[in-house]
Amino acid sequence: MSRSVADHERPAWVARHILPHEAALRAWLRGAFPGCDTDDLVQESYCRIASVTDLAAIDDPRRYLFQTARNLALSDVRRAKIVRIEAVGSTADLEDALADDRSPERITAGRALLARVEALMDRLPERARRIVWLRRIEGLSQREIAAKLGVTETVVENDVSRSLRIVMAGLSEDDRAALRPNGGRRGRA
Amino acid sequence: MGVAVDGREPAAEIEAAAARWIAARDAAPGDPVLAAAIERWADGDTRRRGALIRAEAIWLTMAGANASTEAPPATRASRRGLLAAGLAAVAVLGGVGTWIGNERAATYATEIGQRRRVALADGSTMILNTASASSVAMTPDRRRIDLSAGEAWFAVAHDRARPFIVSAGDIRVEAVGTAFAVRRTGDDAEVVVTEGRVRVWSEANPARFSTLDAGQRAAVSRATGVAAPERVGAAVADALAWRTGEVVLDGMTLGDAAAEFNRYSTRQLAVEASLADRRIVGRFRAGDIDGFARAAAIVAGGRVEQAEGKIRITR
């Protein structure tokens, strides 16, 4: 924990410690702050986390992510003066959502994310699918992939961009489908 | 997603752009010009930086842990990089002054003891403190202020499309619509935020930036970047009393207080070493170095001596 996170390792830190909890965060935000734009809140939360000087000092990244998003949602709510802050979105509700951390769900969050990403990759259009899997399995660079498939580097780059976009969107949608059975959490607050 | 009602860039558009940037960087890892273009894009909206790190984290997950993360050093700028550099060329505006980079700039300066309020073309206000100098360059895509010496406070007119960036040497402070002060001391600077939020970094390490909120103050070193921000709260008003020509001392040592007054005066005040540690509280006119010296001498149990254009507080 005392070891600091070098700048070039920051995205990897986010991939390991934040990304696995995004789906649960989105599900919670939708329940707790129905008037807020979840996509915006998530983007701004990532921005806050990106600007943390010492990531290694965050000893509970999941809690930090939830608290950051909640603070942003509360300032949205105050600014809009439309949505009243009720039991949901309260500190107690946040603690309640974080209490689920002790469930096996959290332990497997990283593995669940990986499985979800791979499932989304499998559903990509054929050429894009081959390209991202060549990258993943064989570790080839975009240039090497272009040579291997006999296409231009621009084609590879565009497919990488499109694939990434599709996986990003898929992960944004996840909580609506996959986590709905868990959505009853807010009723407990 | 379409157009956002409130004029904000839709989240989906930001995501799509972030994906394009990460794909481009994966194609040309280590390309410094591309990296600079990505930085410029990310600077435009706080959510962009969030989308960017999320996109990169997802790409790392997609590419797998075995994928190489070491970027080979770039030997020359890519075609895309040159294009980005071309896009960064700026319109030249009218006005007199020097140049900041490629941009024509208007310059403003104050003498020792002077204070100057400037209404900027974009509706923002700048107040220069004593012995300060700045150049201002307004372009269609950014507002750049170069603080070459001294201290200035800015009330920034809101314009999301044009970031307001203050440079103090290699140190950068960026705002969209907010109010803050920057005091430059050589290569380093101190930033105090009175409203809203700013982003602060040193060009020596641009990736290591900090966000400061209203009521926070932070020292920024060119070499090591932003120190842990300190919450000054109500003391912000004291720190910025110079805007109305005042100096507020709240337990400052006599030595530091003399240094503070010397900023505003050509006649310099010296404090005998044995008295320099005494602490003083009070509110003074910035230009009234004699009044301060008298009050300080009484508090410290010393007396004031004047000789050869210098003032000394001695026992």
Short mmCIF file of C-alpha atoms in Angstrom, two decimals:
data_model
loop_
_atom_site.label_atom_id
_atom_site.label_comp_id
_atom_site.label_asym_id
_atom_site.label_seq_id
_atom_site.Cartn_x
_atom_site.Cartn_y
_atom_site.Cartn_z
CA MET A 1 0.00 0.00 0.00
CA SER A 2 2.90 2.33 0.65
CA ARG A 3 4.21 1.75 -2.84
CA SER A 4 3.03 4.59 -5.05
CA VAL A 5 1.45 4.06 -8.44
CA ALA A 6 3.60 5.33 -11.31
CA ASP A 7 1.83 7.40 -13.95
CA HIS A 8 2.10 4.80 -16.67
CA GLU A 9 0.61 2.22 -14.31
CA ARG A 10 -2.47 4.30 -13.49
CA PRO A 11 -4.74 2.83 -16.18
CA ALA A 12 -3.72 -0.67 -15.04
CA TRP A 13 -4.54 0.29 -11.45
CA VAL A 14 -7.96 1.51 -12.59
CA ALA A 15 -8.47 -1.69 -14.59
CA ARG A 16 -7.68 -3.80 -11.54
CA HIS A 17 -9.31 -1.84 -8.72
CA ILE A 18 -12.10 0.30 -10.15
CA LEU A 19 -13.45 -1.23 -13.36
CA PRO A 20 -14.63 -4.46 -11.67
CA HIS A 21 -16.96 -2.42 -9.43
CA GLU A 22 -18.45 -0.21 -12.10
CA ALA A 23 -21.48 -2.38 -12.82
CA ALA A 24 -22.45 -2.47 -9.13
CA LEU A 25 -21.91 1.28 -8.89
CA ARG A 26 -24.19 1.94 -11.85
CA ALA A 27 -26.89 -0.28 -10.40
CA TRP A 28 -26.67 1.55 -7.09
CA LEU A 29 -26.67 5.01 -8.68
CA ARG A 30 -29.76 4.23 -10.73
CA GLY A 31 -31.62 3.25 -7.60
CA ALA A 32 -30.25 5.94 -5.32
CA PHE A 33 -30.30 8.90 -7.72
CA PRO A 34 -32.99 8.21 -10.29
CA GLY A 35 -32.94 11.82 -11.53
CA CYS A 36 -29.22 11.85 -12.35
CA ASP A 37 -27.49 10.80 -15.56
CA THR A 38 -25.60 7.67 -14.55
CA ASP A 39 -23.25 7.78 -17.56
CA ASP A 40 -22.21 11.33 -16.72
CA LEU A 41 -21.71 10.49 -13.06
CA VAL A 42 -19.57 7.48 -13.92
CA GLN A 43 -17.41 9.51 -16.33
CA GLU A 44 -16.92 12.23 -13.74
CA SER A 45 -16.09 9.66 -11.07
CA TYR A 46 -13.37 8.21 -13.28
CA CYS A 47 -12.09 11.73 -13.84
CA ARG A 48 -11.88 12.34 -10.09
CA ILE A 49 -10.05 9.08 -9.64
CA ALA A 50 -7.74 9.91 -12.54
CA SER A 51 -6.79 13.12 -10.75
CA VAL A 52 -5.93 11.48 -7.41
CA THR A 53 -2.25 12.15 -6.90
CA ASP A 54 -1.49 9.06 -4.88
CA LEU A 55 -3.66 6.14 -5.91
CA ALA A 56 -1.76 3.78 -3.62
CA ALA A 57 -3.13 5.73 -0.65
CA ILE A 58 -6.67 4.58 -1.50
CA ASP A 59 -7.00 1.49 0.66
CA ASP A 60 -10.56 0.62 -0.34
CA PRO A 61 -11.00 1.52 -4.01
CA ARG A 62 -14.57 0.25 -4.18
CA ARG A 63 -15.64 2.45 -1.29
CA TYR A 64 -13.73 5.37 -2.74
CA LEU A 65 -15.48 4.91 -6.10
CA PHE A 66 -18.93 4.78 -4.51
CA GLN A 67 -18.26 7.78 -2.27
CA THR A 68 -16.86 9.84 -5.14
CA ALA A 69 -19.89 9.09 -7.30
CA ARG A 70 -22.23 9.87 -4.42
CA ASN A 71 -20.58 13.25 -3.78
CA LEU A 72 -20.91 14.11 -7.46
CA ALA A 73 -24.54 12.98 -7.51
CA LEU A 74 -25.32 15.07 -4.44
CA SER A 75 -23.85 18.20 -6.00
CA ASP A 76 -25.88 17.48 -9.15
CA VAL A 77 -28.99 17.11 -7.03
CA ARG A 78 -28.34 20.37 -5.20
CA ARG A 79 -27.69 22.21 -8.42
CA ALA A 80 -30.80 20.89 -10.12
CA LYS A 81 -33.02 21.46 -7.05
CA ILE A 82 -35.43 18.98 -8.57
CA VAL A 83 -34.69 15.64 -6.99
CA ARG A 84 -35.12 15.50 -3.26
CA ILE A 85 -32.54 13.55 -1.36
CA GLU A 86 -34.37 10.74 0.29
CA ALA A 87 -33.41 7.64 2.15
CA VAL A 88 -31.83 6.26 -0.98
CA GLY A 89 -28.53 7.94 -1.71
CA SER A 90 -28.06 8.65 1.98
CA THR A 91 -24.91 7.66 3.83
CA ALA A 92 -26.81 4.76 5.38
CA ASP A 93 -27.86 3.58 1.95
CA LEU A 94 -24.27 3.85 0.74
CA GLU A 95 -23.05 1.77 3.67
CA ASP A 96 -25.77 -0.72 2.90
CA ALA A 97 -24.61 -1.03 -0.70
CA LEU A 98 -20.98 -1.35 0.39
CA ALA A 99 -21.92 -3.98 2.97
CA ASP A 100 -22.57 -6.29 0.04
CA ASP A 101 -18.80 -6.23 -0.35
CA ARG A 102 -18.57 -9.13 2.01
CA SER A 103 -20.57 -11.23 -0.39
CA PRO A 104 -18.72 -13.53 -2.78
CA GLU A 105 -19.79 -11.09 -5.50
CA ARG A 106 -16.98 -8.74 -4.60
CA ILE A 107 -14.29 -11.37 -4.44
CA THR A 108 -15.17 -12.50 -7.92
CA ALA A 109 -15.75 -9.01 -9.34
CA GLY A 110 -12.44 -9.06 -11.20
CA ARG A 111 -13.11 -12.48 -12.69
CA ALA A 112 -16.68 -11.52 -13.56
CA LEU A 113 -15.44 -8.45 -15.41
CA LEU A 114 -12.95 -10.50 -17.39
CA ALA A 115 -15.63 -13.01 -18.38
CA ARG A 116 -17.96 -10.21 -19.37
CA VAL A 117 -15.28 -8.49 -21.49
CA GLU A 118 -14.46 -11.75 -23.24
CA ALA A 119 -18.14 -12.40 -23.92
CA LEU A 120 -18.49 -8.94 -25.45
CA MET A 121 -15.34 -9.52 -27.54
CA ASP A 122 -16.80 -12.77 -28.85
CA ARG A 123 -19.83 -10.93 -30.15
CA LEU A 124 -17.85 -8.44 -32.24
CA PRO A 125 -18.07 -8.46 -36.04
CA GLU A 126 -15.78 -11.17 -37.49
CA ARG A 127 -12.72 -9.13 -38.53
CA ALA A 128 -12.77 -6.98 -35.40
CA ARG A 129 -13.12 -10.12 -33.29
CA ARG A 130 -10.04 -11.71 -34.93
CA ILE A 131 -8.06 -8.53 -34.46
CA VAL A 132 -8.74 -8.09 -30.74
CA TRP A 133 -8.19 -11.78 -30.06
CA LEU A 134 -4.85 -11.73 -31.92
CA ARG A 135 -3.92 -8.84 -29.68
CA ARG A 136 -5.11 -10.63 -26.56
CA ILE A 137 -3.80 -14.16 -27.21
CA GLU A 138 -0.67 -13.54 -29.26
CA GLY A 139 0.15 -10.06 -28.02
CA LEU A 140 0.67 -8.80 -31.57
CA SER A 141 0.95 -5.06 -32.23
CA GLN A 142 -1.54 -3.39 -34.56
CA ARG A 143 1.12 -3.34 -37.29
CA GLU A 144 1.84 -7.04 -36.90
CA ILE A 145 -1.87 -7.81 -36.98
CA ALA A 146 -2.28 -5.77 -40.17
CA ALA A 147 0.55 -7.73 -41.82
CA LYS A 148 -0.83 -11.05 -40.67
CA LEU A 149 -4.37 -10.33 -41.90
CA GLY A 150 -3.24 -8.54 -45.07
CA VAL A 151 -5.16 -5.36 -44.28
CA THR A 152 -3.97 -1.78 -43.76
CA GLU A 153 -2.99 -0.46 -40.35
CA THR A 154 -5.86 2.02 -40.61
CA VAL A 155 -8.32 -0.86 -40.88
CA VAL A 156 -6.85 -2.43 -37.76
CA GLU A 157 -6.89 0.84 -35.83
CA ASN A 158 -10.51 1.50 -36.81
CA ASP A 159 -11.53 -2.00 -35.78
CA VAL A 160 -9.72 -1.61 -32.45
CA SER A 161 -11.50 1.70 -31.88
CA ARG A 162 -14.89 0.24 -32.81
CA SER A 163 -14.34 -2.87 -30.70
CA LEU A 164 -13.30 -0.84 -27.70
CA ARG A 165 -16.34 1.38 -28.15
CA ILE A 166 -18.64 -1.67 -28.28
CA VAL A 167 -17.12 -3.22 -25.16
CA MET A 168 -17.29 0.13 -23.33
CA ALA A 169 -20.95 0.50 -24.23
CA GLY A 170 -21.62 -3.12 -23.29
CA LEU A 171 -20.13 -2.61 -19.84
CA SER A 172 -22.21 0.57 -19.42
CA GLU A 173 -25.37 -1.40 -20.16
CA ASP A 174 -24.48 -4.39 -18.03
CA ASP A 175 -26.04 -3.40 -14.77
CA ARG A 176 -29.42 -2.89 -16.37
CA ALA A 177 -29.60 -6.51 -17.37
CA ALA A 178 -27.16 -8.61 -15.36
CA LEU A 179 -27.57 -6.94 -12.00
CA ARG A 180 -31.29 -6.36 -11.97
CA PRO A 181 -32.03 -9.29 -9.65
CA ASN A 182 -29.86 -7.52 -7.09
CA GLY A 183 -31.56 -4.20 -7.56
CA GLY A 184 -33.89 -4.82 -4.63
CA ARG A 185 -31.09 -3.54 -2.40
CA ARG A 186 -32.48 -0.01 -2.21
CA GLY A 187 -35.67 -1.23 -0.57
CA ARG A 188 -33.66 -2.30 2.43
CA ALA A 189 -32.35 1.16 3.26
CA MET B 1 -27.84 10.07 -27.59
CA GLY B 2 -28.12 13.17 -29.74
CA VAL B 3 -27.67 16.68 -28.46
CA ALA B 4 -27.65 17.32 -24.74
CA VAL B 5 -30.35 19.73 -23.64
CA ASP B 6 -28.02 21.64 -21.37
CA GLY B 7 -25.30 22.02 -24.00
CA ARG B 8 -23.08 19.42 -22.36
CA GLU B 9 -21.27 17.05 -24.63
CA PRO B 10 -23.24 13.77 -24.54
CA ALA B 11 -21.54 10.98 -22.59
CA ALA B 12 -21.72 8.66 -25.61
CA GLU B 13 -19.81 11.09 -27.80
CA ILE B 14 -17.10 11.44 -25.20
CA GLU B 15 -16.85 7.66 -24.96
CA ALA B 16 -16.58 7.27 -28.73
CA ALA B 17 -13.81 9.88 -28.91
CA ALA B 18 -11.97 8.28 -25.97
CA ALA B 19 -12.08 4.90 -27.78
CA ARG B 20 -10.62 6.51 -30.91
CA TRP B 21 -7.78 8.09 -28.95
CA ILE B 22 -6.89 4.85 -27.17
CA ALA B 23 -6.95 2.93 -30.47
CA ALA B 24 -4.73 5.58 -32.05
CA ARG B 25 -2.29 5.43 -29.18
CA ASP B 26 -2.23 1.65 -29.35
CA ALA B 27 -1.30 2.02 -33.04
CA ALA B 28 1.49 4.49 -32.35
CA PRO B 29 2.62 3.96 -28.77
CA GLY B 30 4.97 6.56 -27.38
CA ASP B 31 4.23 9.15 -30.07
CA PRO B 32 4.71 12.42 -28.16
CA VAL B 33 2.69 14.54 -30.56
CA LEU B 34 -0.26 12.20 -30.37
CA ALA B 35 0.07 12.20 -26.59
CA ALA B 36 -0.05 16.00 -26.62
CA ALA B 37 -3.13 15.98 -28.85
CA ILE B 38 -4.84 13.58 -26.44
CA GLU B 39 -3.94 15.85 -23.53
CA ARG B 40 -5.44 18.84 -25.31
CA TRP B 41 -8.63 16.94 -25.97
CA ALA B 42 -8.86 15.68 -22.39
CA ASP B 43 -8.34 19.21 -21.10
CA GLY B 44 -11.57 20.35 -22.73
CA ASP B 45 -14.00 18.75 -20.27
CA THR B 46 -13.51 17.05 -16.91
CA ARG B 47 -15.52 14.05 -18.06
CA ARG B 48 -13.18 13.46 -21.01
CA ARG B 49 -10.30 12.59 -18.74
CA GLY B 50 -12.56 10.16 -16.91
CA ALA B 51 -13.70 8.54 -20.16
CA LEU B 52 -10.10 8.31 -21.31
CA ILE B 53 -8.78 6.44 -18.29
CA ARG B 54 -11.84 4.17 -18.31
CA ALA B 55 -11.32 3.42 -22.02
CA GLU B 56 -7.67 2.68 -21.42
CA ALA B 57 -8.48 0.44 -18.45
CA ILE B 58 -11.02 -1.47 -20.56
CA TRP B 59 -8.55 -1.75 -23.43
CA LEU B 60 -5.92 -3.16 -21.04
CA THR B 61 -8.50 -5.72 -19.92
CA MET B 62 -9.33 -6.58 -23.53
CA ALA B 63 -5.72 -6.79 -24.64
CA GLY B 64 -4.87 -9.04 -21.72
CA ALA B 65 -2.25 -8.89 -19.02
CA ASN B 66 0.36 -10.43 -21.33
CA ALA B 67 0.17 -7.59 -23.80
CA SER B 68 3.22 -5.38 -23.83
CA THR B 69 2.71 -2.11 -22.02
CA GLU B 70 6.18 -0.75 -22.77
CA ALA B 71 6.02 1.83 -25.49
CA PRO B 72 8.97 1.90 -27.87
CA PRO B 73 10.52 5.37 -28.06
CA ALA B 74 9.15 7.33 -30.96
CA THR B 75 11.82 8.28 -33.48
CA ARG B 76 9.78 10.77 -35.44
CA ALA B 77 6.37 12.36 -35.40
CA SER B 78 3.70 10.35 -37.13
CA ARG B 79 1.58 11.68 -39.94
CA ARG B 80 -1.30 11.92 -37.51
CA GLY B 81 0.89 13.81 -35.07
CA LEU B 82 1.83 16.37 -37.68
CA LEU B 83 -1.82 16.80 -38.51
CA ALA B 84 -2.64 17.38 -34.85
CA ALA B 85 0.15 19.94 -34.61
CA GLY B 86 -1.31 21.71 -37.62
CA LEU B 87 -4.73 21.79 -35.98
CA ALA B 88 -3.18 23.36 -32.93
CA ALA B 89 -2.08 26.39 -34.92
CA VAL B 90 -4.00 29.35 -33.64
CA ALA B 91 -5.66 32.41 -35.00
CA VAL B 92 -3.76 35.63 -34.55
CA LEU B 93 -5.72 38.34 -32.83
CA GLY B 94 -5.17 42.06 -32.91
CA GLY B 95 -3.47 43.95 -30.11
CA VAL B 96 -0.01 44.82 -29.00
CA GLY B 97 2.44 42.88 -26.97
CA THR B 98 4.62 39.85 -26.95
CA TRP B 99 4.02 36.29 -28.06
CA ILE B 100 3.09 33.29 -26.00
CA GLY B 101 4.19 30.40 -28.18
CA ASN B 102 2.60 31.21 -31.51
CA GLU B 103 -0.02 33.49 -30.07
CA ARG B 104 -0.06 37.27 -30.10
CA ALA B 105 -0.47 38.49 -26.57
CA ALA B 106 -1.32 41.69 -24.73
CA THR B 107 0.94 42.47 -21.78
CA TYR B 108 0.15 44.06 -18.42
CA ALA B 109 2.50 44.98 -15.60
CA THR B 110 2.55 46.71 -12.24
CA GLU B 111 5.34 48.54 -10.46
CA ILE B 112 6.24 47.89 -6.85
CA GLY B 113 3.32 49.04 -4.70
CA GLN B 114 0.92 49.22 -7.65
CA ARG B 115 -2.21 47.21 -8.19
CA ARG B 116 -4.07 46.92 -11.46
CA ARG B 117 -7.48 45.63 -12.40
CA VAL B 118 -7.89 44.48 -16.02
CA ALA B 119 -11.15 43.57 -17.76
CA LEU B 120 -10.24 40.86 -20.26
CA ALA B 121 -11.88 40.51 -23.65
CA ASP B 122 -13.72 37.30 -22.70
CA GLY B 123 -15.47 38.94 -19.75
CA SER B 124 -13.00 37.64 -17.16
CA THR B 125 -11.30 39.91 -14.65
CA MET B 126 -7.63 39.91 -13.73
CA ILE B 127 -6.18 41.82 -10.77
CA LEU B 128 -2.42 42.13 -10.75
CA ASN B 129 -0.72 42.56 -7.40
CA THR B 130 2.46 44.51 -6.77
CA ALA B 131 5.51 44.03 -9.04
CA SER B 132 3.71 41.62 -11.35
CA ALA B 133 3.62 41.05 -15.09
CA SER B 134 1.43 38.96 -17.34
CA SER B 135 0.60 38.43 -20.99
CA VAL B 136 -2.86 37.51 -22.17
CA ALA B 137 -3.60 35.63 -25.40
CA MET B 138 -7.19 34.92 -26.40
CA THR B 139 -7.78 32.43 -29.18
CA PRO B 140 -10.95 30.71 -30.37
CA ASP B 141 -10.10 27.54 -28.47
CA ARG B 142 -8.29 28.71 -25.37
CA ARG B 143 -7.53 31.59 -23.08
CA ARG B 144 -3.87 31.74 -22.06
CA ILE B 145 -2.34 33.92 -19.39
CA ASP B 146 1.38 33.87 -18.78
CA LEU B 147 2.26 35.17 -15.33
CA SER B 148 5.93 36.05 -15.78
CA ALA B 149 6.29 37.60 -12.32
CA GLY B 150 4.36 38.30 -9.15
CA GLU B 151 0.79 37.50 -8.28
CA ALA B 152 -2.61 37.74 -9.91
CA TRP B 153 -6.19 36.85 -9.09
CA PHE B 154 -8.61 35.80 -11.79
CA ALA B 155 -12.40 35.72 -11.93
CA VAL B 156 -12.95 33.58 -14.97
CA ALA B 157 -15.97 34.06 -17.24
CA HIS B 158 -17.59 30.69 -17.86
CA ASP B 159 -16.78 29.26 -21.28
CA ARG B 160 -16.56 25.50 -21.38
CA ALA B 161 -15.31 25.51 -24.95
CA ARG B 162 -12.31 27.71 -24.12
CA PRO B 163 -10.24 26.58 -21.15
CA PHE B 164 -8.60 29.39 -19.20
CA ILE B 165 -4.99 28.42 -18.56
CA VAL B 166 -2.56 30.37 -16.41
CA SER B 167 1.14 29.57 -16.80
CA ALA B 168 3.69 30.45 -14.14
CA GLY B 169 6.90 29.10 -15.60
CA ASP B 170 6.23 25.40 -16.10
CA ILE B 171 3.33 25.43 -13.67
CA ARG B 172 -0.17 25.40 -15.12
CA VAL B 173 -3.51 26.21 -13.57
CA GLU B 174 -6.58 25.53 -15.63
CA ALA B 175 -10.16 26.64 -15.05
CA VAL B 176 -13.38 26.74 -17.00
CA GLY B 177 -15.40 29.21 -14.92
CA THR B 178 -14.08 29.97 -11.46
CA ALA B 179 -11.96 32.37 -9.41
CA PHE B 180 -8.44 31.76 -8.17
CA ALA B 181 -5.10 33.41 -7.49
CA VAL B 182 -1.61 32.41 -8.57
CA ARG B 183 1.52 33.72 -6.91
CA ARG B 184 4.75 33.00 -8.66
CA THR B 185 8.05 32.66 -6.81
CA GLY B 186 10.78 31.78 -9.26
CA ASP B 187 10.06 28.33 -10.69
CA ASP B 188 7.40 27.60 -8.08
CA ALA B 189 3.96 28.97 -7.37
CA GLU B 190 1.15 29.03 -4.88
CA VAL B 191 -2.48 28.65 -5.94
CA VAL B 192 -5.52 29.72 -3.92
CA VAL B 193 -9.03 28.93 -5.17
CA THR B 194 -11.86 31.27 -4.17
CA GLU B 195 -14.66 29.76 -6.26
CA GLY B 196 -15.24 26.60 -8.23
CA ARG B 197 -12.41 24.25 -9.07
CA VAL B 198 -9.13 24.36 -10.97
CA ARG B 199 -6.66 21.82 -12.24
CA VAL B 200 -2.99 22.38 -11.44
CA TRP B 201 0.11 20.72 -12.79
CA SER B 202 3.74 21.30 -13.76
CA GLU B 203 4.82 20.82 -17.36
CA ALA B 204 7.76 18.92 -15.90
CA ASN B 205 5.26 16.15 -15.09
CA PRO B 206 1.92 16.93 -16.79
CA ALA B 207 0.32 13.61 -15.94
CA ARG B 208 0.67 14.31 -12.24
CA PHE B 209 -1.98 16.97 -11.81
CA SER B 210 -4.20 17.90 -8.89
CA THR B 211 -7.64 19.35 -8.59
CA LEU B 212 -8.16 22.17 -6.13
CA ASP B 213 -11.58 23.23 -4.90
CA ALA B 214 -12.83 26.51 -3.48
CA GLY B 215 -11.18 27.26 -0.13
CA GLN B 216 -8.07 25.25 -0.92
CA ARG B 217 -4.51 26.43 -1.25
CA ALA B 218 -1.55 24.46 -2.54
CA ALA B 219 2.11 25.06 -3.12
CA VAL B 220 3.26 23.90 -6.54
CA SER B 221 6.84 23.06 -7.29
CA ARG B 222 8.11 22.95 -10.83
CA ALA B 223 10.04 19.76 -10.13
CA THR B 224 7.78 17.82 -7.78
CA GLY B 225 4.34 19.15 -8.72
CA VAL B 226 1.47 19.95 -6.41
CA ALA B 227 1.90 19.51 -2.66
CA ALA B 228 -1.02 18.25 -0.59
CA PRO B 229 -3.68 20.96 -0.76
CA GLU B 230 -4.39 22.78 2.45
CA ARG B 231 -7.93 23.82 3.35
CA VAL B 232 -7.80 27.51 4.18
CA GLY B 233 -11.56 28.12 4.24
CA ALA B 234 -12.38 31.57 5.50
CA ALA B 235 -8.69 32.49 5.48
CA VAL B 236 -8.95 32.66 1.67
CA ALA B 237 -10.31 36.18 2.04
CA ASP B 238 -7.27 37.10 4.16
CA ALA B 239 -4.86 35.60 1.65
CA LEU B 240 -6.46 37.69 -1.08
CA ALA B 241 -6.89 40.92 0.87
CA TRP B 242 -4.27 42.43 -1.45
CA ARG B 243 -7.00 42.82 -4.04
CA THR B 244 -8.33 45.73 -2.01
CA GLY B 245 -4.87 46.93 -1.11
CA GLU B 246 -4.66 45.29 2.29
CA VAL B 247 -2.40 42.80 3.99
CA VAL B 248 -3.94 40.59 6.66
CA LEU B 249 -1.50 38.96 9.05
CA ASP B 250 -2.90 36.10 11.08
CA GLY B 251 -0.11 34.90 13.30
CA MET B 252 2.62 35.30 10.69
CA THR B 253 6.18 35.74 12.02
CA LEU B 254 7.59 39.24 11.93
CA GLY B 255 10.28 38.12 9.48
CA ASP B 256 7.71 36.71 7.03
CA ALA B 257 5.47 39.73 7.48
CA ALA B 258 8.36 42.08 6.66
CA ALA B 259 9.04 40.07 3.50
CA GLU B 260 5.36 40.38 2.61
CA PHE B 261 5.41 44.19 3.04
CA ASN B 262 8.66 44.46 1.10
CA ARG B 263 6.79 43.19 -1.96
CA TYR B 264 4.86 46.46 -1.97
CA SER B 265 7.65 48.91 -1.23
CA THR B 266 10.88 50.17 -2.75
CA ARG B 267 12.01 51.05 0.78
CA GLN B 268 12.84 47.68 2.31
CA LEU B 269 12.14 46.66 5.86
CA ALA B 270 14.59 44.49 7.83
CA VAL B 271 13.91 42.83 11.17
CA GLU B 272 16.65 42.02 13.67
CA ALA B 273 17.11 38.26 13.85
CA SER B 274 16.24 38.06 17.56
CA LEU B 275 12.80 39.58 16.81
CA ALA B 276 12.06 37.81 13.56
CA ASP B 277 10.29 34.87 15.20
CA ARG B 278 7.69 36.99 17.01
CA ARG B 279 4.20 36.51 15.62
CA ILE B 280 1.89 39.31 14.63
CA VAL B 281 -1.82 39.67 13.97
CA GLY B 282 -3.40 42.60 12.21
CA ARG B 283 -4.79 44.27 9.17
CA PHE B 284 -2.71 46.88 7.34
CA ARG B 285 -2.68 48.98 4.16
CA ALA B 286 -0.30 47.20 1.78
CA GLY B 287 1.56 50.41 0.95
CA ASP B 288 1.91 51.60 4.55
CA ILE B 289 5.24 50.05 5.41
CA ASP B 290 5.95 52.74 8.02
CA GLY B 291 2.67 52.13 9.81
CA PHE B 292 3.35 48.41 9.82
CA ALA B 293 6.90 48.90 11.09
CA ARG B 294 5.68 51.08 13.97
CA ALA B 295 2.96 48.63 14.98
CA ALA B 296 5.30 45.66 14.65
CA ALA B 297 8.01 47.34 16.72
CA ILE B 298 5.51 48.00 19.52
CA VAL B 299 4.24 44.41 19.48
CA ALA B 300 7.77 42.97 19.42
CA GLY B 301 9.12 45.35 22.04
CA GLY B 302 11.62 46.94 19.64
CA ARG B 303 12.03 50.27 17.88
CA VAL B 304 12.15 51.57 14.32
CA GLU B 305 15.34 52.95 12.75
CA GLN B 306 15.48 54.66 9.38
CA ALA B 307 18.69 55.00 7.37
CA GLU B 308 19.65 55.27 3.72
CA GLY B 309 16.19 54.43 2.40
CA LYS B 310 15.98 51.36 4.62
CA ILE B 311 13.85 50.64 7.64
CA ARG B 312 15.01 48.45 10.50
CA ILE B 313 13.20 47.03 13.48
CA THR B 314 15.77 46.58 16.25
CA ARG B 315 15.77 46.00 19.98
#
